[in-house]
Coordinates of N, CA and C in Angstrom, one line a residue:
M1 N 0.8 -1.2 0.0 CA 0.0 0.0 0.0 C 0.9 1.2 0.0
D2 N 0.5 2.2 -0.8 CA 1.3 3.5 -0.8 C 1.2 4.1 0.6
T3 N 2.2 5.0 0.9 CA 2.2 5.7 2.2 C 1.0 6.6 2.1
W4 N 0.2 6.6 3.2 CA -1.0 7.4 3.2 C -1.2 7.8 4.7
Y5 N -1.5 9.0 4.9 CA -1.6 9.5 6.2 C -3.0 9.9 6.6
G6 N -4.0 9.8 5.7 CA -5.4 10.1 6.1 C -5.6 11.6 6.0
H7 N -6.8 12.0 6.2 CA -7.1 13.4 6.2 C -6.6 14.0 7.5
F8 N -6.6 13.2 8.6 CA -6.0 13.6 9.8 C -4.7 12.8 10.0
P9 N -3.6 13.4 10.3 CA -2.4 12.6 10.4 C -2.5 11.5 11.5
I10 N -3.4 11.6 12.4 CA -3.6 10.6 13.5 C -4.0 9.3 12.9
T11 N -4.7 9.3 11.8 CA -5.1 8.0 11.2 C -4.0 7.2 10.7
G12 N -3.0 7.8 10.0 CA -1.8 7.1 9.6 C -1.0 6.7 10.8
F13 N -0.9 7.5 11.8 CA -0.1 7.2 13.0 C -0.7 6.0 13.6
V14 N -2.0 5.9 13.8 CA -2.7 4.8 14.5 C -2.4 3.5 13.7
L15 N -2.6 3.6 12.4 CA -2.3 2.4 11.5 C -0.9 1.9 11.7
R16 N 0.1 2.8 11.6 CA 1.5 2.4 11.8 C 1.7 1.8 13.2
A17 N 1.1 2.4 14.2 CA 1.3 1.9 15.6 C 0.7 0.5 15.7
L18 N -0.5 0.3 15.2 CA -1.1 -1.1 15.3 C -0.3 -2.1 14.5
L19 N 0.1 -1.7 13.3 CA 0.9 -2.7 12.5 C 2.2 -3.0 13.2
K20 N 2.8 -2.1 13.9 CA 4.1 -2.3 14.6 C 3.8 -3.2 15.8
K21 N 2.7 -3.0 16.5 CA 2.3 -3.9 17.6 C 2.1 -5.3 17.2
R22 N 1.3 -5.4 16.1 CA 1.0 -6.7 15.5 C 2.3 -7.5 15.1
A23 N 3.2 -6.8 14.5 CA 4.5 -7.4 14.1 C 5.3 -7.8 15.3
A24 N 5.3 -7.0 16.3 CA 6.1 -7.3 17.5 C 5.5 -8.5 18.3
A25 N 4.2 -8.6 18.3 CA 3.6 -9.6 19.1 C 3.0 -10.8 18.3
D26 N 3.3 -10.8 17.1 CA 2.7 -11.8 16.2 C 1.2 -11.9 16.3
G27 N 0.6 -10.7 16.5 CA -0.9 -10.6 16.6 C -1.5 -11.0 17.9
A28 N -0.7 -11.6 18.8 CA -1.1 -12.0 20.1 C -1.3 -10.8 21.0
G29 N -2.3 -10.8 21.8 CA -2.5 -9.7 22.7 C -3.3 -8.5 22.1
F30 N -3.8 -8.6 20.9 CA -4.6 -7.6 20.3 C -6.0 -7.7 21.0
S31 N -6.5 -6.6 21.5 CA -7.9 -6.7 22.0 C -8.9 -6.7 20.8
E32 N -10.1 -6.9 21.1 CA -11.1 -6.9 20.1 C -11.2 -5.5 19.5
A33 N -11.2 -4.5 20.3 CA -11.2 -3.1 19.9 C -10.1 -2.8 19.0
E34 N -8.9 -3.2 19.3 CA -7.7 -3.0 18.4 C -7.9 -3.7 17.1
T35 N -8.4 -4.9 17.1 CA -8.7 -5.6 15.8 C -9.7 -4.8 15.0
V36 N -10.7 -4.3 15.6 CA -11.7 -3.4 14.8 C -11.0 -2.2 14.3
L37 N -10.2 -1.6 15.1 CA -9.5 -0.3 14.6 C -8.5 -0.6 13.5
L38 N -7.8 -1.7 13.6 CA -6.8 -2.1 12.5 C -7.6 -2.4 11.2
A39 N -8.7 -3.1 11.3 CA -9.5 -3.4 10.1 C -10.0 -2.2 9.5
A40 N -10.5 -1.2 10.3 CA -11.0 0.0 9.7 C -9.9 0.8 9.1
C41 N -8.8 0.9 9.7 CA -7.6 1.7 9.2 C -7.1 1.1 7.9
Q42 N -6.9 -0.2 7.9 CA -6.4 -0.9 6.7 C -7.3 -0.7 5.5
F43 N -8.6 -0.9 5.7 CA -9.6 -0.8 4.7 C -9.6 0.6 4.2
W44 N -9.7 1.6 5.1 CA -9.8 3.0 4.7 C -8.5 3.4 4.0
A45 N -7.3 2.9 4.4 CA -6.1 3.3 3.6 C -6.1 2.7 2.2
A46 N -6.7 1.5 2.1 CA -6.8 0.8 0.8 C -7.7 1.6 -0.1
V47 N -8.8 2.1 0.4 CA -9.7 2.9 -0.4 C -9.1 4.2 -0.8
A48 N -8.4 4.9 0.2 CA -7.8 6.2 -0.1 C -6.7 6.2 -1.1
T49 N -6.0 5.0 -1.1 CA -4.9 4.9 -2.1 C -5.3 4.2 -3.4
H50 N -6.6 4.0 -3.5 CA -7.2 3.3 -4.7 C -6.5 1.9 -4.9
E51 N -6.3 1.2 -3.8 CA -5.8 -0.2 -3.9 C -6.7 -1.2 -3.2
L52 N -8.0 -0.9 -3.3 CA -9.0 -1.7 -2.6 C -9.0 -3.1 -3.2
A53 N -9.0 -3.2 -4.5 CA -9.0 -4.6 -5.2 C -7.8 -5.4 -4.7
L54 N -6.7 -4.8 -4.7 CA -5.5 -5.5 -4.2 C -5.6 -5.9 -2.8
Y55 N -6.1 -5.0 -1.9 CA -6.3 -5.3 -0.5 C -7.3 -6.5 -0.3
L56 N -8.4 -6.5 -1.1 CA -9.4 -7.5 -0.9 C -9.0 -8.9 -1.5
S57 N -8.1 -8.9 -2.4 CA -7.7 -10.2 -3.1 C -6.9 -11.1 -2.1
P58 N -7.0 -12.3 -2.2 CA -7.8 -13.1 -3.1 C -9.1 -13.6 -2.6
Q59 N -9.4 -13.3 -1.3 CA -10.6 -13.7 -0.7 C -11.4 -12.4 -0.3
P60 N -12.2 -11.8 -1.2 CA -12.8 -10.5 -0.8 C -13.9 -10.6 0.2
V61 N -14.7 -11.6 0.2 CA -15.9 -11.7 1.1 C -15.5 -11.6 2.6
P62 N -14.6 -12.4 3.0 CA -14.2 -12.3 4.5 C -13.7 -10.9 4.8
K63 N -12.9 -10.3 4.0 CA -12.4 -8.9 4.3 C -13.5 -7.9 4.2
L64 N -14.5 -8.1 3.3 CA -15.6 -7.2 3.3 C -16.5 -7.3 4.5
L65 N -16.7 -8.5 5.0 CA -17.4 -8.8 6.2 C -16.7 -8.1 7.4
V66 N -15.4 -8.3 7.5 CA -14.7 -7.7 8.6 C -14.8 -6.2 8.6
A67 N -14.6 -5.6 7.4 CA -14.7 -4.2 7.2 C -16.1 -3.7 7.6
F68 N -17.2 -4.4 7.2 CA -18.5 -4.0 7.5 C -18.7 -4.0 9.0
G69 N -18.2 -5.0 9.7 CA -18.3 -5.0 11.2 C -17.5 -3.8 11.8
A70 N -16.3 -3.6 11.3 CA -15.4 -2.5 11.8 C -16.1 -1.1 11.6
F71 N -16.5 -0.9 10.4 CA -17.1 0.5 10.2 C -18.4 0.6 11.0
S72 N -19.2 -0.4 11.1 CA -20.4 -0.4 12.0 C -20.0 0.0 13.4
E73 N -19.0 -0.7 13.9 CA -18.5 -0.5 15.3 C -18.0 0.9 15.5
I74 N -17.3 1.5 14.6 CA -16.8 2.9 14.8 C -17.8 4.0 14.5
G75 N -18.9 3.6 13.9 CA -20.0 4.5 13.7 C -20.0 5.1 12.3
A76 N -19.3 4.5 11.4 CA -19.3 5.0 10.0 C -20.5 4.3 9.3
V77 N -21.7 4.7 9.5 CA -22.9 4.0 9.1 C -23.1 4.0 7.5
R78 N -22.7 5.1 6.9 CA -22.8 5.1 5.4 C -21.8 4.2 4.7
V79 N -20.6 4.1 5.3 CA -19.6 3.2 4.8 C -20.1 1.8 5.0
A80 N -20.6 1.5 6.2 CA -21.1 0.2 6.5 C -22.3 -0.2 5.5
S81 N -23.1 0.8 5.2 CA -24.2 0.6 4.3 C -23.7 0.2 2.9
A82 N -22.7 0.9 2.5 CA -22.2 0.6 1.1 C -21.6 -0.8 1.1
L83 N -20.9 -1.2 2.2 CA -20.4 -2.5 2.2 C -21.5 -3.6 2.3
R84 N -22.6 -3.3 3.0 CA -23.7 -4.2 3.1 C -24.3 -4.4 1.7
V85 N -24.5 -3.4 0.9 CA -25.0 -3.5 -0.4 C -24.2 -4.4 -1.3
V86 N -22.8 -4.2 -1.2 CA -21.9 -5.1 -2.0 C -22.0 -6.5 -1.5
L87 N -22.1 -6.7 -0.3 CA -22.2 -8.1 0.3 C -23.5 -8.8 -0.1
A88 N -24.6 -8.0 -0.1 CA -25.9 -8.6 -0.4 C -26.0 -9.0 -1.9
D89 N -25.3 -8.2 -2.7 CA -25.4 -8.5 -4.2 C -24.3 -9.3 -4.7
R90 N -23.5 -9.9 -3.9 CA -22.3 -10.6 -4.4 C -22.7 -12.0 -5.0
P91 N -22.0 -12.4 -6.0 CA -22.3 -13.7 -6.6 C -21.8 -14.8 -5.7
E92 N -22.2 -16.0 -5.9 CA -21.8 -17.1 -5.0 C -20.3 -17.3 -5.0
T93 N -19.7 -17.2 -6.2 CA -18.2 -17.2 -6.4 C -17.8 -16.0 -7.1
P94 N -17.3 -15.0 -6.3 CA -16.9 -13.7 -7.0 C -15.7 -13.9 -7.9
S95 N -15.8 -13.3 -9.1 CA -14.7 -13.4 -10.1 C -13.8 -12.2 -9.9
S96 N -12.7 -12.2 -10.5 CA -11.7 -11.1 -10.4 C -12.3 -9.9 -11.1
T97 N -13.1 -10.1 -12.1 CA -13.8 -8.9 -12.8 C -14.8 -8.3 -11.9
W98 N -15.6 -9.1 -11.2 CA -16.5 -8.6 -10.2 C -15.8 -7.8 -9.1
L99 N -14.7 -8.4 -8.6 CA -13.9 -7.7 -7.6 C -13.4 -6.4 -8.0
R100 N -12.8 -6.3 -9.2 CA -12.2 -5.0 -9.7 C -13.3 -4.0 -9.8
Q101 N -14.5 -4.4 -10.4 CA -15.6 -3.5 -10.6 C -16.2 -3.0 -9.2
Q102 N -16.4 -3.9 -8.3 CA -16.9 -3.6 -7.0 C -15.9 -2.7 -6.2
A103 N -14.7 -3.0 -6.3 CA -13.6 -2.2 -5.6 C -13.6 -0.8 -6.1
C104 N -13.7 -0.6 -7.5 CA -13.7 0.7 -8.1 C -15.0 1.5 -7.6
D105 N -16.1 0.8 -7.7 CA -17.4 1.4 -7.3 C -17.4 1.8 -5.8
L106 N -16.8 0.9 -5.0 CA -16.8 1.2 -3.5 C -15.8 2.3 -3.2
E107 N -14.7 2.4 -3.9 CA -13.8 3.5 -3.7 C -14.5 4.8 -3.9
A108 N -15.1 4.9 -5.1 CA -15.8 6.1 -5.4 C -16.9 6.5 -4.4
R109 N -17.7 5.5 -4.0 CA -18.8 5.8 -3.1 C -18.3 6.1 -1.7
I110 N -17.3 5.4 -1.2 CA -16.8 5.6 0.1 C -16.0 6.9 0.2
L111 N -15.2 7.2 -0.8 CA -14.5 8.5 -0.8 C -15.4 9.7 -0.8
D112 N -16.6 9.5 -1.3 CA -17.6 10.6 -1.3 C -18.6 10.5 -0.2
T113 N -18.3 9.7 0.8 CA -19.2 9.5 1.9 C -19.3 10.8 2.8
E114 N -20.5 10.9 3.5 CA -20.6 12.0 4.4 C -20.1 11.6 5.8
D115 N -19.8 10.3 6.0 CA -19.1 9.9 7.2 C -17.8 10.5 7.3
E116 N -17.5 11.0 8.5 CA -16.1 11.6 8.7 C -15.2 10.5 9.3
V117 N -14.8 9.6 8.3 CA -14.1 8.4 8.7 C -12.9 8.7 9.5
D118 N -12.0 9.6 9.1 CA -10.8 9.8 9.9 C -11.1 10.3 11.3
Q119 N -12.1 11.1 11.5 CA -12.5 11.6 12.8 C -13.1 10.4 13.6
L120 N -13.9 9.6 13.0 CA -14.4 8.4 13.7 C -13.3 7.4 14.1
I121 N -12.3 7.3 13.2 CA -11.2 6.4 13.6 C -10.4 7.0 14.7
A122 N -10.1 8.3 14.7 CA -9.4 9.0 15.8 C -10.2 8.9 17.1
Q123 N -11.5 9.1 17.0 CA -12.3 9.0 18.3 C -12.3 7.6 18.8
F124 N -12.4 6.6 18.0 CA -12.3 5.2 18.4 C -11.0 4.9 19.0
A125 N -9.9 5.3 18.4 CA -8.6 5.1 18.9 C -8.4 5.8 20.3
S126 N -8.9 7.0 20.4 CA -8.8 7.7 21.7 C -9.6 7.0 22.8
N127 N -10.8 6.4 22.4 CA -11.5 5.7 23.4 C -10.8 4.4 23.8
I128 N -10.1 3.7 22.9 CA -9.3 2.6 23.2 C -8.2 3.0 24.2
C129 N -7.6 4.1 23.9 CA -6.5 4.6 24.7 C -6.9 4.8 26.2
R130 N -8.1 5.3 26.3 CA -8.6 5.5 27.7 C -8.9 4.2 28.4
L131 N -9.2 3.1 27.7 CA -9.6 1.9 28.3 C -8.5 0.9 28.6
I132 N -7.4 1.1 27.9 CA -6.2 0.2 28.1 C -5.4 0.6 29.3
P133 N -5.2 -0.3 30.2 CA -4.4 0.1 31.3 C -2.9 0.4 30.9
P134 N -2.3 1.3 31.7 CA -0.9 1.7 31.3 C 0.0 0.5 31.4
R135 N 1.1 0.5 30.6 CA 2.1 -0.5 30.7 C 3.0 -0.2 31.8
S136 N 3.6 -1.2 32.3 CA 4.6 -1.0 33.4 C 6.0 -1.4 32.9
G137 N 7.0 -0.9 33.6 CA 8.3 -1.3 33.2 C 9.1 0.0 32.8
R138 N 10.4 -0.2 32.8 CA 11.2 0.9 32.5 C 11.1 1.3 31.0
G139 N 10.9 2.5 30.7 CA 10.8 3.0 29.3 C 9.5 2.7 28.6
A140 N 8.6 2.1 29.3 CA 7.3 1.8 28.6 C 6.5 3.0 28.5
S141 N 5.9 3.1 27.3 CA 5.0 4.3 27.1 C 3.7 3.9 27.8
R142 N 2.8 5.0 28.0 CA 1.6 4.8 28.7 C 0.7 3.7 27.9
H143 N 0.7 3.8 26.6 CA -0.2 2.9 25.8 C 0.6 2.4 24.6
W144 N 0.0 1.5 23.8 CA 0.7 1.0 22.6 C 0.9 2.1 21.6
F145 N 0.2 3.2 21.8 CA 0.5 4.4 21.0 C 0.4 5.6 21.9
D146 N 1.3 6.5 21.8 CA 1.2 7.8 22.5 C 1.1 8.8 21.5
F147 N 0.0 9.6 21.5 CA -0.3 10.5 20.5 C 0.7 11.7 20.6
P148 N 1.6 11.9 19.5 CA 2.5 13.0 19.6 C 1.7 14.3 19.4
S149 N 2.1 15.3 20.1 CA 1.4 16.6 20.1 C 1.4 17.2 18.7
S150 N 2.3 16.8 17.8 CA 2.4 17.4 16.5 C 1.2 16.9 15.6
L151 N 0.5 15.9 16.1 CA -0.6 15.4 15.3 C -1.9 16.1 15.5
G152 N -1.9 17.1 16.4 CA -3.1 17.9 16.7 C -3.9 17.2 17.7
P153 N -5.2 17.7 17.8 CA -6.1 17.2 18.8 C -6.5 15.7 18.6
V154 N -6.6 15.0 19.6 CA -7.1 13.6 19.5 C -8.6 13.7 20.0
Y155 N -9.5 13.2 19.2 CA -10.9 13.3 19.5 C -11.4 12.3 20.4

């Protein structure tokens, strides 16, 4: 995926922090909320960089279902609705042509959404930050991500 920082720099920061945590822990120790946040960030980054078809390949339906759940959970109801429509109209065995067309259509629809996805992602990340107990130990940061002040306000 191309480097992408979202409309709010915090979105790119959260995505990088989650990917770093997942790589360091082999995915173990991820909370359900962190999994939702990672799914939303990855899908949103794929849409924003026009790489949704690549992101969804080779098994688009499971990733669409996860994205639907994630965007529903963070409150991006219009994005979730667009995903629900694609899932409802999918063929039994999606072809690569179907995937490319749906990905292109979804990118256009989602990028034009009235949902403030970056803000919703930032709010959800901030809520997670408040719920996760501080780490202990020398040099440990308070959370798996500490919001740098240069990223502006955290919602």
